[in-house]
Tab-separated table of C-alpha atoms in Angstrom:
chain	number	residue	atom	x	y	z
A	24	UNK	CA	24.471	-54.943	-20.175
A	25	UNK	CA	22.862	-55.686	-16.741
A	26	UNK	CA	24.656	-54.875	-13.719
A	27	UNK	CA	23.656	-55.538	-9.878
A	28	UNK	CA	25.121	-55.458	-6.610
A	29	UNK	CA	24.899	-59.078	-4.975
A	30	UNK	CA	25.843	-59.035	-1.129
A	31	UNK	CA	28.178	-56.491	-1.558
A	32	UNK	CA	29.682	-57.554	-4.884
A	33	UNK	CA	29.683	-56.798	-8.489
A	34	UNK	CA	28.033	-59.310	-10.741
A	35	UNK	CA	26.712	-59.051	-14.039
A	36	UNK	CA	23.687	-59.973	-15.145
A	37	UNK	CA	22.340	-62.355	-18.243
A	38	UNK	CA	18.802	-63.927	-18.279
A	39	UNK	CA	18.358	-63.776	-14.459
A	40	UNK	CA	21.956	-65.514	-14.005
A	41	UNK	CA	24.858	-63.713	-12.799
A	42	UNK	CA	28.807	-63.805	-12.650
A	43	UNK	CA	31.206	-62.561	-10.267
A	44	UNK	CA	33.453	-59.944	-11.490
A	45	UNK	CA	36.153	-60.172	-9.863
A	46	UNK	CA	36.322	-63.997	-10.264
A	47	UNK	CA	35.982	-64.365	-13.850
A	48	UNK	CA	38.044	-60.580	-14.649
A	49	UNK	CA	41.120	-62.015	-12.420
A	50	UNK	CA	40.795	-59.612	-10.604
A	51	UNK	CA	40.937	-57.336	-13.148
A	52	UNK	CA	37.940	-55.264	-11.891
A	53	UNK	CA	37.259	-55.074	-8.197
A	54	UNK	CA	34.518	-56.455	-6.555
A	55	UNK	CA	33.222	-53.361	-4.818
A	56	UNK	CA	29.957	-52.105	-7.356
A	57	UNK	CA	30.971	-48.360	-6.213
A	58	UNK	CA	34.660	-48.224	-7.521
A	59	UNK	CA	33.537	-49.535	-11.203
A	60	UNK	CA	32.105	-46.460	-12.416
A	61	UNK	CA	35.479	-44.735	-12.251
A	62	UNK	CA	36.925	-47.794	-15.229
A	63	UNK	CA	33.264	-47.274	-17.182
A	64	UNK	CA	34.118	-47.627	-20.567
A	65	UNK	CA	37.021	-50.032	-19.886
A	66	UNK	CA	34.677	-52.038	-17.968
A	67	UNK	CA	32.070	-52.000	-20.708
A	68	UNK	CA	34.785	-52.669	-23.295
A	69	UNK	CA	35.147	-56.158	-21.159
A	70	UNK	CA	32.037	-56.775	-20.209
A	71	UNK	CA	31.116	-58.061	-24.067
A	72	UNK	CA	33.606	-60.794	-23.996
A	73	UNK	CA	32.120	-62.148	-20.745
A	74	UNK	CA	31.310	-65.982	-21.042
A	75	UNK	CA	27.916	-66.959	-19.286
A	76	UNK	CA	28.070	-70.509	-19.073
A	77	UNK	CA	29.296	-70.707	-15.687
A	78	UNK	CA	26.564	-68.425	-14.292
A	79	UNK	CA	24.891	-69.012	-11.103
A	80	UNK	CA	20.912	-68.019	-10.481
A	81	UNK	CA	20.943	-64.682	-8.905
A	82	UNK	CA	19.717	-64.835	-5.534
A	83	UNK	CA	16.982	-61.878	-5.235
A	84	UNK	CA	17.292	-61.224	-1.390
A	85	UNK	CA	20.711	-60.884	-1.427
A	86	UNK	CA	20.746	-57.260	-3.692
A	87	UNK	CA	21.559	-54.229	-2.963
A	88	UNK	CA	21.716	-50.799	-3.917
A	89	UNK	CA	23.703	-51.152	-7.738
A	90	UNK	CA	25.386	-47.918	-6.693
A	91	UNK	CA	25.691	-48.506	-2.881
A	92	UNK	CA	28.190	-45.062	-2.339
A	93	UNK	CA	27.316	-42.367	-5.014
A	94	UNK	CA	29.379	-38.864	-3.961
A	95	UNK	CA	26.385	-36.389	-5.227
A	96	UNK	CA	22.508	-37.224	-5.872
A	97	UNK	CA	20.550	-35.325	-7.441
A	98	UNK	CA	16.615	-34.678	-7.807
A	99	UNK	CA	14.452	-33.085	-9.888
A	100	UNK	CA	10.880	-32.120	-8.598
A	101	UNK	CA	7.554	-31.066	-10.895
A	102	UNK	CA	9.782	-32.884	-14.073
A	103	UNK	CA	6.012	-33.926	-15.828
A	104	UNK	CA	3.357	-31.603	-16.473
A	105	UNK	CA	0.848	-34.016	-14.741
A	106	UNK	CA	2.427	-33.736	-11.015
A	107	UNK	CA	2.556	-30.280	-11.859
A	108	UNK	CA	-0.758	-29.489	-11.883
A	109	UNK	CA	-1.603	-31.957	-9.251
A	110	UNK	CA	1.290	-30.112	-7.080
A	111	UNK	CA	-0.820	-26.398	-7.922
A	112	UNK	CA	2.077	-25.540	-9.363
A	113	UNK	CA	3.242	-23.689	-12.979
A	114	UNK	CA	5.406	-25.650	-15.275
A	115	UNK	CA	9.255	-24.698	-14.603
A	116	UNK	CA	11.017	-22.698	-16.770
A	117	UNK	CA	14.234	-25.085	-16.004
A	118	UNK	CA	14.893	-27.753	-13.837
A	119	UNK	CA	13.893	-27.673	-10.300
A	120	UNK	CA	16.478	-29.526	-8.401
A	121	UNK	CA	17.467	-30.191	-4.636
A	122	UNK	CA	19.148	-32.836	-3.236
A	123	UNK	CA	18.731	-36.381	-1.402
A	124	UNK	CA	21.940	-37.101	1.173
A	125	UNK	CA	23.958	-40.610	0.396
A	126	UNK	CA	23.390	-41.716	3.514
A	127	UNK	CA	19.409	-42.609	2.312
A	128	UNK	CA	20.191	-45.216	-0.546
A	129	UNK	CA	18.704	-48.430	0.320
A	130	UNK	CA	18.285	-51.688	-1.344
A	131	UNK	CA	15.420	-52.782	-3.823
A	132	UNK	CA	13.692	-54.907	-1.251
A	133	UNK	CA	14.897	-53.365	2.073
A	134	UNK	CA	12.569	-52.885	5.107
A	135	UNK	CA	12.715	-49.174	5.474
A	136	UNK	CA	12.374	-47.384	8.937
A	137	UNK	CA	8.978	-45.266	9.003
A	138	UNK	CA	9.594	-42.457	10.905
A	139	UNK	CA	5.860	-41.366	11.515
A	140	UNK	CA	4.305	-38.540	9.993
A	141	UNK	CA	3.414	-38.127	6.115
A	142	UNK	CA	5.313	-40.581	4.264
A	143	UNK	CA	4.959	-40.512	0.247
A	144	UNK	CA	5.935	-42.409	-2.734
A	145	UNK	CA	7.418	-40.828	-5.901
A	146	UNK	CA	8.802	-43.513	-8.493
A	147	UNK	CA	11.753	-42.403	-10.839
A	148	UNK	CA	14.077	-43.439	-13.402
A	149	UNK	CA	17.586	-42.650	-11.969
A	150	UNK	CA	20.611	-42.267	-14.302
A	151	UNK	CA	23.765	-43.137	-13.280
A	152	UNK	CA	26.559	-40.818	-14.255
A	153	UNK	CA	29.714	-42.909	-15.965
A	154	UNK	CA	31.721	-40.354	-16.886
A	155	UNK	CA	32.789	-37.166	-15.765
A	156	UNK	CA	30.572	-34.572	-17.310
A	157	UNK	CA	31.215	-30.345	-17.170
A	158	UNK	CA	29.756	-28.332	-19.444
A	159	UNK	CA	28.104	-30.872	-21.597
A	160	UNK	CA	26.055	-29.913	-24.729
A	161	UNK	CA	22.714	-31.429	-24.770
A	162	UNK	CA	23.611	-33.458	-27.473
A	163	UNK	CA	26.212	-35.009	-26.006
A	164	UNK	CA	24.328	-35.873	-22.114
A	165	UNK	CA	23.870	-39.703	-22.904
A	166	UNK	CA	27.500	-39.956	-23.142
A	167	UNK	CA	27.895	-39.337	-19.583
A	168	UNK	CA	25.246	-41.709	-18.552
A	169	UNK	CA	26.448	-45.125	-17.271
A	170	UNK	CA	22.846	-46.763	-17.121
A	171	UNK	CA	19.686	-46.417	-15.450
A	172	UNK	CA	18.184	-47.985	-12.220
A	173	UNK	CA	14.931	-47.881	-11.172
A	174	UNK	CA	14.681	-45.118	-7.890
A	175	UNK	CA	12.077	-44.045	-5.506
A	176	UNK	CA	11.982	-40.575	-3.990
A	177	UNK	CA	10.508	-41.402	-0.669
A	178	UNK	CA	9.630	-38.398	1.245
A	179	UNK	CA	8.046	-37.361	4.687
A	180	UNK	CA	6.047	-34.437	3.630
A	181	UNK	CA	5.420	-32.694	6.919
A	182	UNK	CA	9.274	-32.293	7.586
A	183	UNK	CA	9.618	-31.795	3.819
A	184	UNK	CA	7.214	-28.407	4.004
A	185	UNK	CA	8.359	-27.119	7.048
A	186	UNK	CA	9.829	-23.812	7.644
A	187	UNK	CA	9.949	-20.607	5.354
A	188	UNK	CA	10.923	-21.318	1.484
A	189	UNK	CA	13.227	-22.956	0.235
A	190	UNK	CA	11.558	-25.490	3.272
A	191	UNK	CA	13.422	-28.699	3.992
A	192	UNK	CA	13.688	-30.934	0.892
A	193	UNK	CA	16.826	-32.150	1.401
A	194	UNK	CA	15.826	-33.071	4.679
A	195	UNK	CA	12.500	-34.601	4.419
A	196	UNK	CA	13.687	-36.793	1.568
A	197	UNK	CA	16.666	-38.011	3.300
A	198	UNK	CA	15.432	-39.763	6.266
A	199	UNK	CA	17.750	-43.058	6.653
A	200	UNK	CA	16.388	-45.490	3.451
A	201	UNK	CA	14.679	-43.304	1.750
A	202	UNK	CA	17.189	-43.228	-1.649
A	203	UNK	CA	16.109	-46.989	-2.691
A	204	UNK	CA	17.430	-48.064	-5.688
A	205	UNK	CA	17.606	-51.125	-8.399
A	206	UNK	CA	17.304	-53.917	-8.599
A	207	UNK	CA	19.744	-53.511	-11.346
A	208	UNK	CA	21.943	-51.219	-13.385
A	209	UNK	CA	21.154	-51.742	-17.078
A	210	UNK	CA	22.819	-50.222	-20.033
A	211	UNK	CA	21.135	-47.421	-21.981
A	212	UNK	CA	21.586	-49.710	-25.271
A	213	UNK	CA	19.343	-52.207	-23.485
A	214	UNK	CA	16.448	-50.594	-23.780
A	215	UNK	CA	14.271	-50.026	-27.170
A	216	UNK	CA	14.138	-46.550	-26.446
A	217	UNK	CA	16.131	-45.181	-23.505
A	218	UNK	CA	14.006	-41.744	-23.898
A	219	UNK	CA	10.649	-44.102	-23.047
A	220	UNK	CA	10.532	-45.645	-20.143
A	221	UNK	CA	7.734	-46.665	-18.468
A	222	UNK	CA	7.653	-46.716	-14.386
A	223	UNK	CA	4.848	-47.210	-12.491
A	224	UNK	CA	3.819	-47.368	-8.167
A	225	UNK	CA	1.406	-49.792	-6.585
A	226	UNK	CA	0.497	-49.304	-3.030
A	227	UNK	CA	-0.773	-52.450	-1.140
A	228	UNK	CA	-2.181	-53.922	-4.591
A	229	UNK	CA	-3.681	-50.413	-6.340
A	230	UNK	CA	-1.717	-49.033	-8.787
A	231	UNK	CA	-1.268	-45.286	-7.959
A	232	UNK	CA	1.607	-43.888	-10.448
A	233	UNK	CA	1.832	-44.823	-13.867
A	234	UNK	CA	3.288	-42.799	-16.843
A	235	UNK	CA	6.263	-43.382	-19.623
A	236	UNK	CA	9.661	-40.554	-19.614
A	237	UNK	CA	8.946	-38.861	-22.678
A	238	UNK	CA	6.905	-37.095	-20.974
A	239	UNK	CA	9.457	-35.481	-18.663
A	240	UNK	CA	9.755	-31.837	-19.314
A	241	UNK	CA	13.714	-32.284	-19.075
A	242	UNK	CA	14.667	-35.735	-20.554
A	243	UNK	CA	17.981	-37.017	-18.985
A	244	UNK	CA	20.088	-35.444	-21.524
A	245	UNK	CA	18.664	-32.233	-20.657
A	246	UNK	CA	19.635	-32.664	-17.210
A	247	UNK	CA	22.934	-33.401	-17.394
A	248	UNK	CA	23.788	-30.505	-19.433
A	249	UNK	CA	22.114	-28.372	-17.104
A	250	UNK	CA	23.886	-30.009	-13.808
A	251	UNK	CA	26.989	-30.110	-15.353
A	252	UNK	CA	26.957	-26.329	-16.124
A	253	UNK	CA	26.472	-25.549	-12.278
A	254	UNK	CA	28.996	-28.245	-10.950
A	255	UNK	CA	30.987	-31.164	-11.969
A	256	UNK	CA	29.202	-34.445	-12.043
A	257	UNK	CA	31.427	-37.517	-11.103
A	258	UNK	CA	31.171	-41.081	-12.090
A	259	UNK	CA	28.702	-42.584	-9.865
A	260	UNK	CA	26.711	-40.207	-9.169
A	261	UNK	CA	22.905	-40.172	-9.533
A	262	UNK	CA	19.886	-37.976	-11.283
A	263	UNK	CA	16.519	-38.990	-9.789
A	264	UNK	CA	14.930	-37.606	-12.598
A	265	UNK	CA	11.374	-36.572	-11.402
A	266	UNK	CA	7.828	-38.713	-10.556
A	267	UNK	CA	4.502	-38.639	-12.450
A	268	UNK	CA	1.173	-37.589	-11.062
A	269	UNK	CA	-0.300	-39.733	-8.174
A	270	UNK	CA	1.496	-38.860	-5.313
A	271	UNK	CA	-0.494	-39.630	-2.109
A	272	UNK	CA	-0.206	-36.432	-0.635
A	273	UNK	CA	-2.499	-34.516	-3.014
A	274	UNK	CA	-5.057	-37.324	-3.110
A	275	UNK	CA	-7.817	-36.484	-1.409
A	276	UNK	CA	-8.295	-38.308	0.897
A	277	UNK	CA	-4.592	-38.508	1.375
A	278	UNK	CA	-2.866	-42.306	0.740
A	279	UNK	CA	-0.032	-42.134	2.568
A	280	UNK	CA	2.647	-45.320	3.592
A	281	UNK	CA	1.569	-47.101	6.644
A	282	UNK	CA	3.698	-49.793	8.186
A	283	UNK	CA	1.224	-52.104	7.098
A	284	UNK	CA	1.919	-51.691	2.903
A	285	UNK	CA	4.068	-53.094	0.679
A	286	UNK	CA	5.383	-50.441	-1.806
A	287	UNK	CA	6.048	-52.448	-5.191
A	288	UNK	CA	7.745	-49.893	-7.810
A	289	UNK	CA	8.614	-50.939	-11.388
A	290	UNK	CA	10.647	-49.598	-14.932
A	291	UNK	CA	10.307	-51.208	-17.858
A	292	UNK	CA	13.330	-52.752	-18.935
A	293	UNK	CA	14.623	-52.729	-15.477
A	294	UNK	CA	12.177	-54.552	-13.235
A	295	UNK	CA	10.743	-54.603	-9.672
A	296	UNK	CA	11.492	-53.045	-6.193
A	297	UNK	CA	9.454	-54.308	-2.917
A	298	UNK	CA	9.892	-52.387	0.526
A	299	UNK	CA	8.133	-52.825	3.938
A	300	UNK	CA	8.218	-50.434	6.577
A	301	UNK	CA	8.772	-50.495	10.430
A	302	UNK	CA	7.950	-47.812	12.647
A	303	UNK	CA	10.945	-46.384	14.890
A	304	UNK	CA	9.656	-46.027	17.708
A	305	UNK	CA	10.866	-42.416	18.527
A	306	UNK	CA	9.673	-39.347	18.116
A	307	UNK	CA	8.980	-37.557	15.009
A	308	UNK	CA	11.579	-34.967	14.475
A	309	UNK	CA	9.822	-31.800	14.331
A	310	UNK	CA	8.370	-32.760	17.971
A	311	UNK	CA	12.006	-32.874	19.461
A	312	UNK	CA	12.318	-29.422	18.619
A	313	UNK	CA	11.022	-25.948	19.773
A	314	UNK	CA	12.087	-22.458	19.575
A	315	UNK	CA	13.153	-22.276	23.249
A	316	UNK	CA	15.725	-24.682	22.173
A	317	UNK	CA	17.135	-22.698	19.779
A	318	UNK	CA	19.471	-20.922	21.967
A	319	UNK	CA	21.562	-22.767	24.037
């Protein structure tokens, strides 16, 4: 099943033609992509005795984020051996994780604001949490997984590596847009193995990240058990689940985002995100701020 978030409504997805939930439910489910995760598995349930022959084309530049509100997100940095050792870094004896804020998700084709310094690219495969999960064994993670989206973990590296340890990866990772998601929500039955997936990053035409998820360290399943030990994960919430080597930042020379590049990002079995940037036109943060400002 293929979900997707269509100017602010739920539709789902068959053969690049979608339905309106809402409409053909009765009103049975809302329309609002967020509130579904909460009715997963009744949803689901549903969602097989959906009739497509009504179906209108789905209309690309009119998608959004599939999970436009999620309550906690989740990342997981140095999550394959290769960005480890491009990072300088030893593998992890468990998973690293910090956090992106809400308010960065953006759209699969949004123009993103730029906010000057070092801006990177890390793709992901994002899983969607469907069902409340605490304490889950290993062998039971998938069960909390809704679906997966396709995710990238844009981040401005100069705010991100500010500052004494831990540094400011929340903050550097959560400038407005930089959460983009989609462009859909697709079942983990969809796929021919959910475990290997491939995802891939191409810069202005050169392909810069490619690799397949079995090579994470800590597979999704992994994850969740270990998330759900610290704190309660919620329906809708999201696990960007780590980036392959190729990273700009440790390129040398650097390849960074300019706000002349198109950043194309794709998953198998999922498909293809496209963002532009803009620059702001203000400052960069860490210029506003010095330490005789501290005290006021």
């Amino acid at each position: 099943m293929r979900v997707a978030n269509q100017s602010g409504r739920l539709i789902l997805v068959a053969d690049g033609r979608g339905v309106d939930v809402e409409t053909v439910s009765a009103g049975r489910f809302p329309a609002d992509p967020q509130q579904i995760f909460e009715r997963w598995d009744e949803f689901v349930s549903w969602a097989r005795t959906v009739d497509f022959s009504n179906a209108a084309s789905v209309i690309e530049s009119e998608l959004h984020a599939p999970v436009p509100r999620p309550g906690q997100i989740f990342a997981v940095g140095v999550n394959y051996a290769d960005h480890v050792e491009e990072s300088g870094l030893e593998l992890p004896d468990a998973p690293f994780v910090f956090t992106k804020f809400p308010a960065a998700i953006a759209g699969p084709y949004d123009t993103i604001e730029h906010p000057g310094g070092s801006v990177d690219f890390e793709v992901e495969l994002v899983a969607v949490i469907g069902k409340h999960a605490r304490h889950v064994p290993v062998s039971q993670g998938w069960d909390h997984v809704a679906g997966l989206t396709l995710g990238q973990d844009l981040s401005e590296r100069e705010l991100q590596l500010s500052g004494p340890p831990p540094q400011q990866f929340a903050l550097g990772k959560s400038f407005t847009g930089f959460a983009p998601i989609g462009p859909v929500l697709v079942t983990p039955d969809e796929f021919a193995d959910r475990d290997d997936v491939e995802v891939s990053t191409v810069l202005s035409g050169e392909l810069m990240q490619k690799s397949r998820t079995r090579h994470l360290i800590f597979p999704i399943p992994v994850l969740v058990s270990y998330l759900s030990s610290i704190v309660p994960l919620r329906p809708g919430d999201l696990i960007f689940t780590g980036t392959p080597a190729g990273i700009g930042f440790t390129r040398e020379p650097k390849r960074l985002i300019g706000t002349d590049d198109e950043l194309v990002s794709r998953a198998e079995g999922i498909g293809e995100m496209r963002h532009r940037f803009v620059a702001t036109g203000r400052p960069h943060p860490l210029t506003t701020v010095s330490r005789s400002t501290h005290h006021v």
